[in-house]
Amino acid sequence: GFDPPHQSDTRTIYIANRFPQHGHYVPQKFADNRIISSKYTVWNFVPKNLFEQFRRVANFYFLIIFLVQLMIDTPTSPITSGLPLFFVITVTAIKQGYEDWLRHKADNEVNGAPVYVVRSGGLVKTRSKNIRVGDIVRVAKDETFPVDLVLLSSDRIDGSCHVTTASLDGETNLKTHVAVPETAVLQSVANLDKLVAVIECQQPEADLYRFVGRITVSQQTEEIVRPLGPESLLLRGARLKNTKEIFGVAVYTGMETKMALNYKSKSQKRSAVEKSMNSFLIIYLIILLFEAILSTILKYAWQAEEKWDEPWYNEKTEHERNSSKILRFISDFLAFLVLYNFIIPISLYVTVEMQKFLGSFFIGWDLDLYHEETNQRAQVNTSDLNEELGQVEYVFTDKTGTLTENEMQFRECSINGIKYQEVNGKLTPEGFTEDSPDGNRHSLMKEEELFLKAVCLCHTVQINADQTDGADGPWHANGIASPLEYYASSPDEKALVEAASRVGVVFTGTSGDSMEVKSLGKLERYKLLHVLEFDPNRRRMSVIVESPSGEKLLFTKGAESSILPRSKSGEIDKTRIHVDEFALKGLRTLCVAYRRFTPEEYQEIGKRLHEARTALQQREERLADVFNFIERDLELLGATGVEDKLQEKVQETIEALRLAGIKVWVLTGDKHETAVSVSLSCGHFHRTMNILELVQHKSDSTCAEQLRQLAKRIKEDHVIQHGLVVDGTSLSLALREHEKLFMEVCKNCSAVLCCRMAPLQKAKVVRLLKTSPEKPITLAIGDGANDVSMIQEAHVGIGIMGKEGRQAVRNSDYAIARFKFLSKLLFVHGHLYYIRIATLVQYFFYKNVCFITPQFLYQFFCLFSQQTLYDSVYLTLYNICFTSLPVLIYSLFEQHVHPHVLQSKPVLYRDISKNAHLGFKPFLYWTILGFFHAFVFFYGSYLLMGEDTSLLGNGQMFGNWTFGTLVFTVMVITVTMKMALETHFWTWINHFVTWGSIVFYFIFSLFYGGIIWPFLHTQDMYFVFVQLLSSGSAWFAIILIVVACLFLDVVKKVLYRHLQPTSTEKAQLTEAGSGINCLDSMCCFSDGETACTSVRRMLERLMGRCSPTRVNRSWSSSDPFYANDRSILTLSTMDSPTC
C-alpha cells in the first residue's frame, strides 16, 4: 500500500454532496473509485519492463557487449550476442506482460461492475469506478460492497445488517453492523434524498478493525452528533448476507479503501541459490577479464618482433600505422572480450525462470498434497522459492489451526469453585455418579443458572436468520428445540453457547436491541445497552445489559490473567486451581465474571462511554481507560475449558522434521499451561526432555539473571535434550537487552515454545533468527491473519487453508491444507527441486567453459589475431538450441532418489542442508572439469588432425573451419552425454531430448552447410560438415575424444560410490521399483567386502548373470513413519548369490 498525501488529519464528507451554500467552502480532493493492481500501462510497458530486466547483471553485461560489437570491428558479428539477448528479453517480457494483462482484465471487471447510486431523488445505475466520496450507494443481498461505506439504513427497523469479510481477513462468520438511529429510519430513496448530514472521520489507514468518526445530522433546528466506529463501516470486498438491501454513504474510494491499502506489495524474497548464482557469475567475469587481458598482452608481446608485427602477406594501411597505441590496445582488449564473452551464460536466467515456473505446477498436481474432505490442493504463490524448500533449518509454526483442527468442543467448567462435566446433556458436578437418583438434579442452582446466562449473553454469536422467522423461532409446540445454527467469530464462543443450549439455557437470538434467552423453557429478554469489544491488549470482552427486572448488569469473559486480578469476590483461589488443571489437560480456558451497577454508577458510565466514543483524537486510548474503569470489582462466576483437537499425523511430522535436522519452534497466543500440554501431546516436547522456563518476568534484571542460569544449566547437563518455554513479556525483555544470551540458550535447545505472543512478536522472533550470524533459512507456517507478519518475514512462508480464512494463504509463498503435508513438501519437493536447480546452475557454467576455452587456446595458434574457432551461427545457437533442452528436462523431471524413500528417510534431508551442492567445492569441481574437457577437445582434435591435414583418400586438405567444426561436434556430443550421466530418472522425454539434441545438431549442420544461403555474406561453412563426416578418421577422432572425456568421469563416480558413499547414494539402493538398475546396482555393498568383489559382481551383472528379479521384496514393518502405508516397497534381505 501507499500513504495518500493528505493535509489534515480528518476528512469532512457532505452526504449526497450537499455542500454548504454560504461561506467560502473549499472542497477536499478525493481519489476516484478505480482499483489498480497492475504494474504496467500500454505506454510505459516497454521502458519500464526493459529497465527492470537490465537491472540483472547478465542482461546488462550482454547489452554492453552487443553495443561494443556494433561500435568497433570485432571478430564475431553483433548478431551472436544480440540474438540470444533479444530471445531472453522477449521471453521474459511476454511472461510478465501476460501476467499483467490478466491483472488489467481483473481490474476492468471490478471497475466496470454495475452499482446503484441515489442521485436527485432516484436510483441511478452507474459503474463502480464512477462512485465519488459522499455518494449514497444501494447494495443488495449477496453483493460485495464497491467502496468503504458508512451504513445509513437497512431493511430492518433497527438499521442492522450482517456481513461476511472472508475475502479480507478470512473470517467466515457473520458480523453485525449497525446504523445510527437517526438515519436508520430513512429506509426509502425519497427519505434519504432529504437527509442533511455531515460525516467527519479520520483519513484512510490500513487497519481493518479501526475507524474513528462522527456524524452530525441536522433535524429541523437542532444538530445531533453520533459516534461512528468500526461497527458502522462496511468495507469494500466484504459481502452482504441475510439482509435484503442497505444504503450507505461512500467515505473511502478506490486505492484509499482499506482493502487496497492492505495490498502488501510482496517483498521480493530471493533464494540462496540465486545469491550463489550471482557470486559464480562474478567469478566467471573475473576469469573472462583475465583471459582477455592475457590475450591482449600476449598479442603485443608477439608483435614486438618485426616479422610478426607486419608479415609480408598482411601489410598495414597508412591509417593503422598512425593510430594511437592506447586506442589500439583498448580496441584489441574489447575484441577479445567479445570473443570470449560466451563464458557468461545468458540463457541461464531464462532456463532457471522456466524451470521454476514449470516446476511449480508439480506441487499443485501432487495428489499426496490434496485434501479430500475440503477438496483443496496445494497452491504455489511464488515459484521463485522452490529450491529454498530444500534448505530449511528452522520451522516456526502457529499452534491453533495449524497443529490443531480449530474445532472446539466443550469439555468441563468450574462454577463457584465446583468442577462440572457435561454428561448426557446435563451438567454434572465432579464425583457425582450417573446412576444416583436423578430426581434431585432436575433444575439448575442459582449460581449455575447465572453462570450459563453469562455465557449466553456475553458473546458475538449470530443465529442463522432463516431460522428466526416467526415469533416462536425454532421452537415447536411441545417446547422441544430443533437445534439452532449459530455463527460466531471465534470457535470458542460458538462451542460455549452450544454447550449452554444443550444444558438448558438457550440463546434464541436478538430482536431489536434485546437478547433473548430461554432458561429451562422460560423466555427472558435482556436489553443490550453496551458492548465493550474484545481487544488483544485487554484480552476480554464485556456486555452491559438490563435484566427483565430492570437491574443493570455487566458480564465479562476473558483470559484468566485479565479477569482474576480484577475480581474482588467469588471463589477466586479454587477457580485459579481449576483453570490450571484445565490448562494442564490442554484445554483452552476462559473465566466468566459479572458486576451489578447502581443507577448512579450506570449514569456515570454511560456519560463517560459517550464522550470517549465521540472523540476524534486518541479515541482508542480514551476508550481503554473507560473500559478499565467499568471492568473492575467483578464477582467471579467460574471458568470454562474447551478442547481443540490435534490434526492427524502432527506427531509424526514433527518427529520427521527433527530427524531431518530442522528445529521446530511453536509460537502461540495461548496461555503457558495450555501451550505446554499441547506441545507434549503433539510430540514437540518429549516426556524425557528437560524443560526450561523463562516466564513471567516483569523486570530486566530478573530476566537476565534467569537467562544466565539457564545457559549455565545447559552447559552442565549436555546429555539431556532441552526444551525452552518463553512467554511474550519475558521475550520482549530478553530481546531488548540480552539478544546474544537469549539466542545462545535457544540454539542449544532442541525445541522452543513461545506462548502469549502478539503477532508482531512472532515476526520479531523470526527476524532475530534470520539475521543471526549463521543466517539460517527459516520457514513460517500459520493459518490466521495473526500469522501474516511472521509468514512474510520468514524466507519461506506457508499458509494453511484452515478455519481462520484466507488471509494467511493470500500472503504466503505456498499454501497447503494440513500441517502433515509439510513433510512431503520439504523432504520430497524441496529436496528434488534443490538437487535439480543445483545441477542446472553448475552444468550451465560447465558447458560454457567447455565452449569458450578452446576459443582461447586457439588464439595461441593464430597469433592472437582474434580469429574465431567456430562459425557465428554455431556461436549463437549453442546455448539456444543445441544444449538447452536436455538440462531443462532434467531440471523438471529428475528424481535421484525415489520420493517414497526421501519421505520415509528424513535423514537424507541433511545431505543437502547448508547449500551443500552449490558450495565452493562442487563449483570448483565443475569448473575444473569444464577446463579439462575443453583441453581434451582442443588438443585431442589437434593431435589427431593438426599435423596431418589430409582428410580424404584423394589427399584433399582441410582448413580452420573444418578443425573448428570437429571441436564443436565433439563438444556438443560430450556435453549432452555428460547430462545423460547425471540423470538417474529416465523418462521417454529425457531420451527424446538427449538423443534428439545430438541428431538435431547433425541434421542442422548438414542443411546449413549443404546449401548456399543467399542472405549470408560469407559461405565459410559451405560443404565443410559433409566433407568432415565423409572421413573415417574424423569419426574415429570424435568417438575417441568423447570416450576419453567421459571415461574419467565414470571411473570417479564408481570409485567414490564404493569408497565413500553418501547416505543419499546408499538410499538409492533401497529404491522401490520393478528391478534394480544395473548402473545403480554397482553400489550394492555388504559389510567387509573389498571393492574388487563388488567390481567382480558388477561385471557378472553386466555380462548377464544378474537377475534382479530374484531379489526378494518384502514389506518392512520397522519403518517408523509409514507403518500403515503399504505403498512403500523397501528392499530387505537380498539373495547372497545375487548381491
mmCIF file of C-alpha atoms in Angstrom, residues 265-374:
data_model
loop_
_atom_site.group_PDB
_atom_site.id
_atom_site.type_symbol
_atom_site.label_atom_id
_atom_site.label_comp_id
_atom_site.label_asym_id
_atom_site.label_seq_id
_atom_site.Cartn_x
_atom_site.Cartn_y
_atom_site.Cartn_z
ATOM 1 C CA SER A 265 3.376 -5.383 -2.104
ATOM 2 C CA LYS A 266 5.058 -8.776 -1.945
ATOM 3 C CA SER A 267 8.610 -8.197 -0.848
ATOM 4 C CA GLN A 268 10.881 -9.894 -3.322
ATOM 5 C CA LYS A 269 12.198 -12.899 -1.457
ATOM 6 C CA ARG A 270 15.357 -14.220 -3.087
ATOM 7 C CA SER A 271 16.532 -17.757 -2.684
ATOM 8 C CA ALA A 272 20.000 -18.807 -1.567
ATOM 9 C CA VAL A 273 20.548 -20.397 -4.981
ATOM 10 C CA GLU A 274 20.071 -17.073 -6.728
ATOM 11 C CA LYS A 275 22.660 -15.495 -4.434
ATOM 12 C CA SER A 276 25.130 -18.306 -5.189
ATOM 13 C CA MET A 277 24.418 -17.869 -8.880
ATOM 14 C CA ASN A 278 25.345 -14.192 -8.741
ATOM 15 C CA SER A 279 28.600 -14.869 -6.933
ATOM 16 C CA PHE A 280 29.511 -17.539 -9.528
ATOM 17 C CA LEU A 281 28.779 -15.030 -12.291
ATOM 18 C CA ILE A 282 31.232 -12.601 -10.740
ATOM 19 C CA ILE A 283 33.941 -15.303 -10.561
ATOM 20 C CA TYR A 284 33.381 -16.046 -14.245
ATOM 21 C CA LEU A 285 33.524 -12.349 -15.111
ATOM 22 C CA ILE A 286 36.939 -12.281 -13.418
ATOM 23 C CA ILE A 287 38.075 -15.337 -15.457
ATOM 24 C CA LEU A 288 36.815 -13.603 -18.615
ATOM 25 C CA LEU A 289 38.668 -10.357 -17.898
ATOM 26 C CA PHE A 290 41.806 -12.322 -17.054
ATOM 27 C CA GLU A 291 41.677 -14.236 -20.353
ATOM 28 C CA ALA A 292 41.045 -11.048 -22.348
ATOM 29 C CA ILE A 293 43.863 -9.078 -20.687
ATOM 30 C CA LEU A 294 46.268 -12.025 -21.009
ATOM 31 C CA SER A 295 45.466 -12.402 -24.737
ATOM 32 C CA THR A 296 45.919 -8.690 -25.363
ATOM 33 C CA ILE A 297 49.285 -8.567 -23.581
ATOM 34 C CA LEU A 298 50.495 -11.701 -25.373
ATOM 35 C CA LYS A 299 49.411 -10.224 -28.703
ATOM 36 C CA TYR A 300 51.646 -7.187 -28.166
ATOM 37 C CA ALA A 301 54.464 -9.352 -26.833
ATOM 38 C CA TRP A 302 54.397 -11.307 -30.113
ATOM 39 C CA GLN A 303 54.181 -8.217 -32.250
ATOM 40 C CA ALA A 304 57.285 -6.742 -30.681
ATOM 41 C CA GLU A 305 59.157 -8.925 -33.190
ATOM 42 C CA GLU A 306 59.352 -7.234 -36.583
ATOM 43 C CA LYS A 307 58.457 -10.264 -38.689
ATOM 44 C CA TRP A 308 55.295 -10.940 -36.689
ATOM 45 C CA ASP A 309 54.233 -7.341 -36.453
ATOM 46 C CA GLU A 310 53.807 -6.893 -40.185
ATOM 47 C CA PRO A 311 54.276 -10.107 -42.165
ATOM 48 C CA TRP A 312 54.649 -9.767 -45.960
ATOM 49 C CA TYR A 313 51.149 -11.116 -46.617
ATOM 50 C CA ASN A 314 49.414 -8.686 -44.276
ATOM 51 C CA GLU A 315 50.722 -5.168 -44.728
ATOM 52 C CA LYS A 316 49.261 -2.369 -42.598
ATOM 53 C CA THR A 317 47.426 0.579 -44.098
ATOM 54 C CA GLU A 318 48.519 4.175 -43.525
ATOM 55 C CA HIS A 319 45.629 4.659 -41.109
ATOM 56 C CA GLU A 320 46.660 1.631 -38.999
ATOM 57 C CA ARG A 321 50.291 2.792 -38.775
ATOM 58 C CA ASN A 322 49.324 6.218 -37.459
ATOM 59 C CA SER A 323 46.585 5.229 -34.954
ATOM 60 C CA SER A 324 47.423 5.691 -31.294
ATOM 61 C CA LYS A 325 48.808 2.745 -29.311
ATOM 62 C CA ILE A 326 46.379 3.242 -26.420
ATOM 63 C CA LEU A 327 43.311 3.180 -28.667
ATOM 64 C CA ARG A 328 44.585 0.067 -30.428
ATOM 65 C CA PHE A 329 45.205 -1.643 -27.098
ATOM 66 C CA ILE A 330 41.691 -0.818 -25.895
ATOM 67 C CA SER A 331 40.004 -1.937 -29.093
ATOM 68 C CA ASP A 332 42.015 -5.205 -29.035
ATOM 69 C CA PHE A 333 41.033 -5.781 -25.431
ATOM 70 C CA LEU A 334 37.360 -5.205 -26.277
ATOM 71 C CA ALA A 335 37.630 -7.518 -29.268
ATOM 72 C CA PHE A 336 38.957 -10.332 -27.055
ATOM 73 C CA LEU A 337 36.223 -9.585 -24.529
ATOM 74 C CA VAL A 338 33.636 -10.067 -27.284
ATOM 75 C CA LEU A 339 35.348 -13.236 -28.456
ATOM 76 C CA TYR A 340 35.247 -14.890 -25.021
ATOM 77 C CA ASN A 341 32.011 -13.370 -23.753
ATOM 78 C CA PHE A 342 30.059 -16.625 -24.054
ATOM 79 C CA ILE A 343 31.703 -17.863 -20.879
ATOM 80 C CA ILE A 344 28.904 -15.917 -19.154
ATOM 81 C CA PRO A 345 25.748 -17.993 -19.671
ATOM 82 C CA ILE A 346 22.986 -15.596 -20.673
ATOM 83 C CA SER A 347 20.364 -18.290 -21.143
ATOM 84 C CA LEU A 348 20.952 -19.477 -17.565
ATOM 85 C CA TYR A 349 18.451 -16.925 -16.263
ATOM 86 C CA VAL A 350 15.778 -17.873 -18.761
ATOM 87 C CA THR A 351 16.241 -21.587 -18.134
ATOM 88 C CA VAL A 352 16.082 -21.057 -14.372
ATOM 89 C CA GLU A 353 12.907 -18.945 -14.765
ATOM 90 C CA MET A 354 11.271 -21.611 -16.903
ATOM 91 C CA GLN A 355 12.380 -24.368 -14.557
ATOM 92 C CA LYS A 356 10.860 -22.561 -11.567
ATOM 93 C CA PHE A 357 7.681 -21.603 -13.364
ATOM 94 C CA LEU A 358 7.008 -25.050 -14.867
ATOM 95 C CA GLY A 359 8.349 -26.891 -11.837
ATOM 96 C CA SER A 360 5.904 -25.171 -9.518
ATOM 97 C CA PHE A 361 2.977 -26.919 -11.246
ATOM 98 C CA PHE A 362 4.142 -30.258 -9.833
ATOM 99 C CA ILE A 363 3.339 -29.110 -6.295
ATOM 100 C CA GLY A 364 -0.244 -28.280 -7.266
ATOM 101 C CA TRP A 365 -0.596 -31.562 -9.148
ATOM 102 C CA ASP A 366 0.724 -33.712 -6.294
ATOM 103 C CA LEU A 367 -2.156 -35.893 -5.106
ATOM 104 C CA ASP A 368 -0.423 -36.550 -1.788
ATOM 105 C CA LEU A 369 -0.855 -32.853 -1.008
ATOM 106 C CA TYR A 370 -4.545 -32.924 -1.921
ATOM 107 C CA HIS A 371 -7.024 -32.842 0.948
ATOM 108 C CA GLU A 372 -10.190 -34.711 0.104
ATOM 109 C CA GLU A 373 -12.586 -33.526 2.804
ATOM 110 C CA THR A 374 -12.118 -29.865 1.919
#
